[in-house]
Coordinates of C-alpha atoms and ligand atoms in Angstrom, one line a residue:
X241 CA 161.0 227.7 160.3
X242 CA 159.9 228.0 164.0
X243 CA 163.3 229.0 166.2
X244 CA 163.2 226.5 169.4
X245 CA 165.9 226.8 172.3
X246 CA 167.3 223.4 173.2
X247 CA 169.8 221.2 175.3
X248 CA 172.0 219.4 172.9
X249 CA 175.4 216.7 174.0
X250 CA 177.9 217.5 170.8
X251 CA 180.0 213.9 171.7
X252 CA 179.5 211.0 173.9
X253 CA 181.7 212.6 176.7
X254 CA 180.8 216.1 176.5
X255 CA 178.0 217.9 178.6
X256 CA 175.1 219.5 177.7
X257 CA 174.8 223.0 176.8
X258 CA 172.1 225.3 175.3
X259 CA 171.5 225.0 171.6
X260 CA 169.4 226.9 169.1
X261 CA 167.5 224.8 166.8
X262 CA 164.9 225.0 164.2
X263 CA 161.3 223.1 163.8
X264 CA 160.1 222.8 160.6
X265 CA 157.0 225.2 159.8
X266 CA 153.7 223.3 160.4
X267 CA 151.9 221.5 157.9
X268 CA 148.9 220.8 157.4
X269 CA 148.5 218.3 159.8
X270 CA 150.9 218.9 162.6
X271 CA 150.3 220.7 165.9
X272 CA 152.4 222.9 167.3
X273 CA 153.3 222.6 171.4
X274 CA 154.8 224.4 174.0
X275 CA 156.9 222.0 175.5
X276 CA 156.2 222.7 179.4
X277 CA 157.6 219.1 181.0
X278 CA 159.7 216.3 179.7
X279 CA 160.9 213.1 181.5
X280 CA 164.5 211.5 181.1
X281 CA 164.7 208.5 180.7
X282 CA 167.4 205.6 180.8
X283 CA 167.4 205.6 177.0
X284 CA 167.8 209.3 176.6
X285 CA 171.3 208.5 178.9
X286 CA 172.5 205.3 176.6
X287 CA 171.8 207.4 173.2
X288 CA 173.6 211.0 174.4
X289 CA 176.4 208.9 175.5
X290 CA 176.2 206.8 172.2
X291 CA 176.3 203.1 174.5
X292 CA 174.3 202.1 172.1
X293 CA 176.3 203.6 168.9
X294 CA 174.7 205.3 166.4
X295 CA 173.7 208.7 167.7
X296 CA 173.8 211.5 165.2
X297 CA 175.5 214.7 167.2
X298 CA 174.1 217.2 167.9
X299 CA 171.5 214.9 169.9
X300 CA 168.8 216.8 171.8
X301 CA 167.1 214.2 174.2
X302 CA 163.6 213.4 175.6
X303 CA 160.3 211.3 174.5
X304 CA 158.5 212.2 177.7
X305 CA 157.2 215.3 176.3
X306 CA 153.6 217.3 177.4
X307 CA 153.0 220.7 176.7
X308 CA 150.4 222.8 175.6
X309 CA 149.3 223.4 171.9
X310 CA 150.2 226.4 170.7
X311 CA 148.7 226.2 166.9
X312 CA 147.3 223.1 164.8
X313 CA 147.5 222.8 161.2
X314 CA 144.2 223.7 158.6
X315 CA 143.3 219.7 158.6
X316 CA 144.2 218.5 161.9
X317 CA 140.7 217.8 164.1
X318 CA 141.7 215.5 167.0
X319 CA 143.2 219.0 168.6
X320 CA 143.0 223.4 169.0
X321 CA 144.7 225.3 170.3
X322 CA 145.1 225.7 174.2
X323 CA 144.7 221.5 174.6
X324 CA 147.2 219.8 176.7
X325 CA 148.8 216.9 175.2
X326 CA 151.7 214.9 175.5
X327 CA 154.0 213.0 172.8
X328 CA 156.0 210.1 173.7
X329 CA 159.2 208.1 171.5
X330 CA 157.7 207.9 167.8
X331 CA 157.0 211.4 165.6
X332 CA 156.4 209.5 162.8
X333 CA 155.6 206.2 160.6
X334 CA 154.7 205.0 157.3
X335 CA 150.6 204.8 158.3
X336 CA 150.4 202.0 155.7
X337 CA 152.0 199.0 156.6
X338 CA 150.0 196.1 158.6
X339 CA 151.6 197.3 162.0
X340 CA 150.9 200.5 161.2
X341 CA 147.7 199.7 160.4
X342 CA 147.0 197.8 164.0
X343 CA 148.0 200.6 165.9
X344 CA 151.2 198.8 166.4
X345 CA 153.6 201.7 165.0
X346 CA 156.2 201.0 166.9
X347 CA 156.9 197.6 164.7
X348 CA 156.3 199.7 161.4
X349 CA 158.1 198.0 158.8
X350 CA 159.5 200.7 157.2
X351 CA 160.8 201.8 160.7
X352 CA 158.8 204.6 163.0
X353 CA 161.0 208.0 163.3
X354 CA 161.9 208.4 166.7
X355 CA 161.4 211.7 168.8
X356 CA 164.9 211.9 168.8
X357 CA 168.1 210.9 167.1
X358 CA 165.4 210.4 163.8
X359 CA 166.0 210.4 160.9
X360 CA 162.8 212.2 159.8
X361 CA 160.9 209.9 157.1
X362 CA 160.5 212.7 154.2
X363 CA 164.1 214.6 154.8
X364 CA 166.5 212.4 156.8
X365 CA 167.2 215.0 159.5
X366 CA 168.3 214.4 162.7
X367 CA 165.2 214.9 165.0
X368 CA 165.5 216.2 168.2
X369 CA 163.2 215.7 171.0
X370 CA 161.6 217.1 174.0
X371 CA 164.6 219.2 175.9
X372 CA 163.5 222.0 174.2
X373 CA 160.9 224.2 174.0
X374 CA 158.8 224.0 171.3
X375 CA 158.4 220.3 169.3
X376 CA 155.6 219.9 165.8
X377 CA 154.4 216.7 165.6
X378 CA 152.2 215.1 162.8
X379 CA 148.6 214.8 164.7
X380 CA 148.7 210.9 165.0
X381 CA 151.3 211.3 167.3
X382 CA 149.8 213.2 169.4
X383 CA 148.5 212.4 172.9
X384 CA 145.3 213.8 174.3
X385 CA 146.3 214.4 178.2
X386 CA 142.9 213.9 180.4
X387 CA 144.8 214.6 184.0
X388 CA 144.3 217.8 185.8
X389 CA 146.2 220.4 184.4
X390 CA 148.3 220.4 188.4
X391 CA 149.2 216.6 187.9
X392 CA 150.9 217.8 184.3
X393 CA 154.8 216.9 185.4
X394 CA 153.7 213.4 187.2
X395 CA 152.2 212.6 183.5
X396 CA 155.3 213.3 181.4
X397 CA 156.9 210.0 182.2
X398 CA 154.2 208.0 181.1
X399 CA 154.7 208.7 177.7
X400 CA 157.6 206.6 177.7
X401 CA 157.9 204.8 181.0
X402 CA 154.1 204.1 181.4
X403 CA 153.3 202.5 178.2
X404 CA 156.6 200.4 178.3
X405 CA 155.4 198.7 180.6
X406 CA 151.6 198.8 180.0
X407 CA 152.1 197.5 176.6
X408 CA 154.0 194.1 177.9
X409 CA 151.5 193.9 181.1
X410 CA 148.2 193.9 179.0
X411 CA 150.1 191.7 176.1
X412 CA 150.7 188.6 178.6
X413 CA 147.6 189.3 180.8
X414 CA 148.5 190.9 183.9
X415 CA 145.6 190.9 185.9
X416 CA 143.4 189.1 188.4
X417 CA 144.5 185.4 189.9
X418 CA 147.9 186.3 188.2
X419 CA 151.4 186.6 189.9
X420 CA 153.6 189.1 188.3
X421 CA 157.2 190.1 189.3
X422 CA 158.7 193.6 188.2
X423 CA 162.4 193.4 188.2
X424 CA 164.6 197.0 188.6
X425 CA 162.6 199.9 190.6
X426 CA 163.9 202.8 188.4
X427 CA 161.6 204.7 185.8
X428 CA 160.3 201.6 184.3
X429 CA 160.1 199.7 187.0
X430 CA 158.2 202.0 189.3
X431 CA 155.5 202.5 186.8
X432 CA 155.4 198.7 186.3
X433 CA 154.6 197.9 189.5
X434 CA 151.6 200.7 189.6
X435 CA 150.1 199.5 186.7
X436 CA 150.4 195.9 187.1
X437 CA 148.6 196.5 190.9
X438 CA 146.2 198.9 189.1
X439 CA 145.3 195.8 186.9
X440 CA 144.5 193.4 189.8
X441 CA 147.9 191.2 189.5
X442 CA 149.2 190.3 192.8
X443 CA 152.5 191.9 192.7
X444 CA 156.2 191.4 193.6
X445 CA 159.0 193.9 193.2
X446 CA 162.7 192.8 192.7
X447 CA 165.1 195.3 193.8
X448 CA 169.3 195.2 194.1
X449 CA 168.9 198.5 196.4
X450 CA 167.4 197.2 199.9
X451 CA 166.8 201.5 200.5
X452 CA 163.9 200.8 197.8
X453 CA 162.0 197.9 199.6
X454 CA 159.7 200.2 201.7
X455 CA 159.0 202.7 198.6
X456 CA 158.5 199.5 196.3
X457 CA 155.7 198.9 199.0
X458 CA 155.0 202.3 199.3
X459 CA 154.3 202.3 195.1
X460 CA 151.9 199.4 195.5
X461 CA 153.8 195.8 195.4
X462 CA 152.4 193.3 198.0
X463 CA 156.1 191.8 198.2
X464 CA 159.4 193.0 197.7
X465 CA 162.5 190.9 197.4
X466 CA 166.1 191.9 197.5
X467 CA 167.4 189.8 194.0
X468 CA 171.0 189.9 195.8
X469 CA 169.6 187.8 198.0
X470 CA 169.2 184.1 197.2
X471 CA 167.2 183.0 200.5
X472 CA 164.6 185.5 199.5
X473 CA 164.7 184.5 195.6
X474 CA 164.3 180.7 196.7
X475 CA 160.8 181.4 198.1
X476 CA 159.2 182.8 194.9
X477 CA 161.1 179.5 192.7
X478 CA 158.6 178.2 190.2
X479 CA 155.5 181.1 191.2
X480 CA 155.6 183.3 188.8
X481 CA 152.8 183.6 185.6
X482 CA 155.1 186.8 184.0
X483 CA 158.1 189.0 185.1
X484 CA 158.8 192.2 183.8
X485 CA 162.3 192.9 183.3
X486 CA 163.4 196.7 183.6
X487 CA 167.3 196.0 184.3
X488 CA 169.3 198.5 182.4
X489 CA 172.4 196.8 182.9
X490 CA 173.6 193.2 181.7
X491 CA 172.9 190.5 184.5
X492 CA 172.1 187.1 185.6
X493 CA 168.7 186.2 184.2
X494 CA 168.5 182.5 185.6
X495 CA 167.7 183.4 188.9
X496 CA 164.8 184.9 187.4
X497 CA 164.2 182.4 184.7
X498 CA 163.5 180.0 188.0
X499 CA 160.8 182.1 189.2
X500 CA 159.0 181.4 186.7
X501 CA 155.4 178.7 186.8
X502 CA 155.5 176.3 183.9
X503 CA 154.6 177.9 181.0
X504 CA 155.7 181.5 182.5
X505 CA 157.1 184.1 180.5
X506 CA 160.3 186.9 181.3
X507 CA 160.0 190.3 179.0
X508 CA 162.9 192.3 178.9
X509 CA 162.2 195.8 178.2
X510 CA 165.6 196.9 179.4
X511 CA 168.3 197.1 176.5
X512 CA 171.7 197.0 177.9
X513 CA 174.5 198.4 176.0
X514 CA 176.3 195.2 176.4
X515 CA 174.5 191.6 176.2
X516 CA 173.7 189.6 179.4
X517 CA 174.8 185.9 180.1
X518 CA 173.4 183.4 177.9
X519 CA 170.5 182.2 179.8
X520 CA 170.1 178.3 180.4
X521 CA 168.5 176.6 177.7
X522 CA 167.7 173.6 180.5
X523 CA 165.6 176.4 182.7
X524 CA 164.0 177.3 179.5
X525 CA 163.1 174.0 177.8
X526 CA 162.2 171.6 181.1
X527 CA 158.8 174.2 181.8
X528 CA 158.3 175.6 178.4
X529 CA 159.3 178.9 179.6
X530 CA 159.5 181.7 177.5
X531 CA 162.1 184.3 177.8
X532 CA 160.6 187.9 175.4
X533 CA 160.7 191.3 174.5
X534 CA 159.2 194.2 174.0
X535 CA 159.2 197.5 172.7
X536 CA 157.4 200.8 174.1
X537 CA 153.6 200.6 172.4
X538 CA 151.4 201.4 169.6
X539 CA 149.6 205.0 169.8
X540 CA 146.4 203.5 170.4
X541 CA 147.4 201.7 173.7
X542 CA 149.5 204.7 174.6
X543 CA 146.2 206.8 174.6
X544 CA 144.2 204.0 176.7
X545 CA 147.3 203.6 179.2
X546 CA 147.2 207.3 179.5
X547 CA 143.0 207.6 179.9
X548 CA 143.6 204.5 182.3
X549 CA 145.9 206.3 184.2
X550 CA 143.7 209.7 184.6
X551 CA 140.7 207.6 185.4
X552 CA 142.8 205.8 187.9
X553 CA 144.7 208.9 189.7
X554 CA 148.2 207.0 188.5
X555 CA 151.3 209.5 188.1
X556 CA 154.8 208.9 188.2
X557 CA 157.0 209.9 191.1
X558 CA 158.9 212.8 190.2
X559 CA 162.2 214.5 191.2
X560 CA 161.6 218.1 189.5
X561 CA 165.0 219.5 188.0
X562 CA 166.1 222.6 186.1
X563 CA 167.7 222.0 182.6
X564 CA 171.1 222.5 183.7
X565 CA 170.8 220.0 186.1
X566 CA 170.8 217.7 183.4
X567 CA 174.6 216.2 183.4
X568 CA 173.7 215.5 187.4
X569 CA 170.7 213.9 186.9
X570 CA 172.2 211.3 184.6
X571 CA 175.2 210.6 186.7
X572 CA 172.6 209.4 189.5
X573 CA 170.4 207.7 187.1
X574 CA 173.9 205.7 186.0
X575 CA 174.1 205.2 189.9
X576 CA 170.1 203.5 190.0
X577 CA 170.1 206.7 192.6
X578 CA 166.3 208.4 190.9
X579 CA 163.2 208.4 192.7
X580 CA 161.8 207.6 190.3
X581 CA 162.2 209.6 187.3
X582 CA 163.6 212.4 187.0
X583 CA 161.3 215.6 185.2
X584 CA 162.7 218.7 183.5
X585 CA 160.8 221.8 184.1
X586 CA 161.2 223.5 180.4
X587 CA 160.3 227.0 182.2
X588 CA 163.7 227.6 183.7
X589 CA 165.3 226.4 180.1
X590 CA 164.3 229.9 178.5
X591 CA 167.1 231.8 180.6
X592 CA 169.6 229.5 180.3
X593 CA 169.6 230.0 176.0
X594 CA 169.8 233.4 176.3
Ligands
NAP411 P1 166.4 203.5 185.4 O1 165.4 204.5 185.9 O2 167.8 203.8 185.5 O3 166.1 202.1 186.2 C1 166.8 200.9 185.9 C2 166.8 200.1 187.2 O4 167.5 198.9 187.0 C3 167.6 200.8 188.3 O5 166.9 201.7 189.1 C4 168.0 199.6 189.2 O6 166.8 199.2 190.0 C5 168.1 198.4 188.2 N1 169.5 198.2 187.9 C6 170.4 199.1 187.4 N2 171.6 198.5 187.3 C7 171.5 197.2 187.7 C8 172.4 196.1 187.8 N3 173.7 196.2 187.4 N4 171.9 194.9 188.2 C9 170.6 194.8 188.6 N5 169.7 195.9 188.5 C10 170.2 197.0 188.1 O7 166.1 203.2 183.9 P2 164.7 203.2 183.0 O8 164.5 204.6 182.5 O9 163.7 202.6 183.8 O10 165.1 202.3 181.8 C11 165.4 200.9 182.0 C12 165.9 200.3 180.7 O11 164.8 200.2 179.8 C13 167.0 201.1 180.0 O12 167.9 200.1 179.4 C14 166.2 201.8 178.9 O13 167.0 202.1 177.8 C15 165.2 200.7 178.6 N6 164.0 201.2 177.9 C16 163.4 200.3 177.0 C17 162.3 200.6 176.4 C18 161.6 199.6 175.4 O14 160.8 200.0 174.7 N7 162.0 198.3 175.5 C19 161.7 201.8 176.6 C20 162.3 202.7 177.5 C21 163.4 202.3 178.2 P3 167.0 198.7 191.5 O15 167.8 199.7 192.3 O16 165.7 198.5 192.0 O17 167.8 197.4 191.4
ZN412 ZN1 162.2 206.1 177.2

């Protein structure tokens, strides 16, 4: 076994502290990686806090992992030693299924091991994921990073953030001609409405905070509008080919629903712990609306959001903290108070475990 240092919750409403953990010696096909950054996101909050139930304790957090390999496995070819590389929410899946087999791992159907709060597919362990400092990874689900090696922390959150919102973008066609709204300027959101602009769409960004409006302009969205307001909703009523909803918190989705053009879809991607009010079937059925889902992306798109991105000079917006800053961090993500995602620097995690 390979000894890792970690941050680990132990309960719901206990904070973080240093934990030593193990990572399984590597096989044949894994790589090895230093971790050096990972991102925190929303869901990293809802799971160490269990609002979703289920998490296993101890629960080590973070899918927005890059690092550097350290040591590959005798059959692995896609990677050596010295490569940066990133891994984002999935470790591991059956490789057989049809999903599987169209890159779309993330709807395996014998269920994709998550980077954290597994359980791992051959032993059942609790997997813990990137606040630590070393993570092995089968090579599949492993990321080849193509930014400069100085842009290394502004990649991290694309690994979960990025492709959450790629994935839905490119499913419904966000591009040229097409009006797209990205609702909730947090992680998420603030990737959303870089990629969707990247991709020609003409973009609007929804925001409850008005302090966001000139950032959200600032990040690339040719309008913003305050959702609190219903003046500034009533404009957009009926515009709207796709909106992107990031919201991490249940809410009104009717106002939105109205946005939409005949035959326009919403896609949540944020996952409340609790479940919003039931939409109105009369917004839905009189433009054959559709109201969706969606859930991170395949390993394949990650890899072309990420070689997008490079090609494209697109990074997130960072707020660099230590790891025991960690407990902080979350109370202002709670608070929508990030700009615009948090990034944990796994250099100054070292001290801390010893
Ligand atoms: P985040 O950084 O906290 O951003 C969420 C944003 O939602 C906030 O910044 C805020 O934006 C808005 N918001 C928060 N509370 C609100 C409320 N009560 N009413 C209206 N708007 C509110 O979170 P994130 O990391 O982007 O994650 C967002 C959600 O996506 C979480 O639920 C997370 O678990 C989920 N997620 C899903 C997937 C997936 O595959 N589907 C993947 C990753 C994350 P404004 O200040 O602009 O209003
Ligand atoms: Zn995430």
């Amino acid at each position: 076994m390979l000894d890792a240092d970690a941050y680990a919750v132990r309960s719901p409403d206990t904070p973080f502290e240093p934990l030593s953990i193990e990572r399984r010696d590597p096989r044949s096909n894994d790589v090895v990686i230093s971790i050096l950054f990972c991102g925190v996101c929303h869901s990293d909050l809802h799971t160490a806090r269990s609002e979703w139930g289920g998490t296993r304790y101890p629960c080590v957090p973070g899918h927005e992992i890059v690092g550097r390999v350290s040591a590959v496995g005798g059959s692995v070819t896609k990677f050596k030693e010295g490569d940066l590389v990133g891994v984002g929410c999935m470790v591991d899946s059956c490789q057989r299924c049809e999903p599987c087999r169209e890159g779309l791992e993330q709807f395996c159907d014998n269920g994709f091991t998550g980077t954290y709060n597994g359980p791992a597919q051959e032993t059942g362990d609790n997997t813990y994921g990137g606040y630590s400092s070393t993570i092995v990874v089968r090579e599949e689900f492993v990321l080849a990073i193509r930014h400069p090696e100085a842009d290394l922390a502004g990649v991290a959150p694309l690994l979960c953030a990025g492709i959450t919102t790629w994935s839905p973008l490119r499913h419904w066609n966000a591009g040229p001609g097409k009006k797209v709204g990205v609702v909730g300027i947090g992680g998420l959101g603030h990737m959303g409405v870089k990629l969707a602009r990247a991709l020609g769409a003409h973009v609007v960004a929804f925001t409850t905070s008005p302090n966001k409006v000139e950032d959200a302009k600032a990040l690339g969205a040719h309008e913003v509008v305050v959702s609190r307001n219903p003046d500034e909703m009533k404009i957009h009523s009926g515009s709207f080919d796709f909106i992107l909803n990031t919201v991490a918190a249940p809410h009104e989705l009717d106002p939105f629903l109205a946005l939409l053009k005949r035959d326009g879809t919403m896609t949540l991607v944020g996952v409340p712990p609790e479940p919003h009010p039931s939409p109105s079937v009369g917004l839905l059925v009189m433009k054959r609306k559709s109201l969706a889902g969606s859930l991170i992306g395949g390993i394949p798109e990650t890899q072309e959001m990420l070689d997008f991105c490079a090609e494209h000079g697109i990074l997130s917006d960072i707020e660099m903290i230590r790891m025991q800053e960690i407990d902080g961090a979350y109370d202002r993500m709670a608070r929508s108070d990030v700009k615009y995602r948090f990034v944990i620097d796994m250099a100054s995690l070292a001290p801390a475990a010893e």
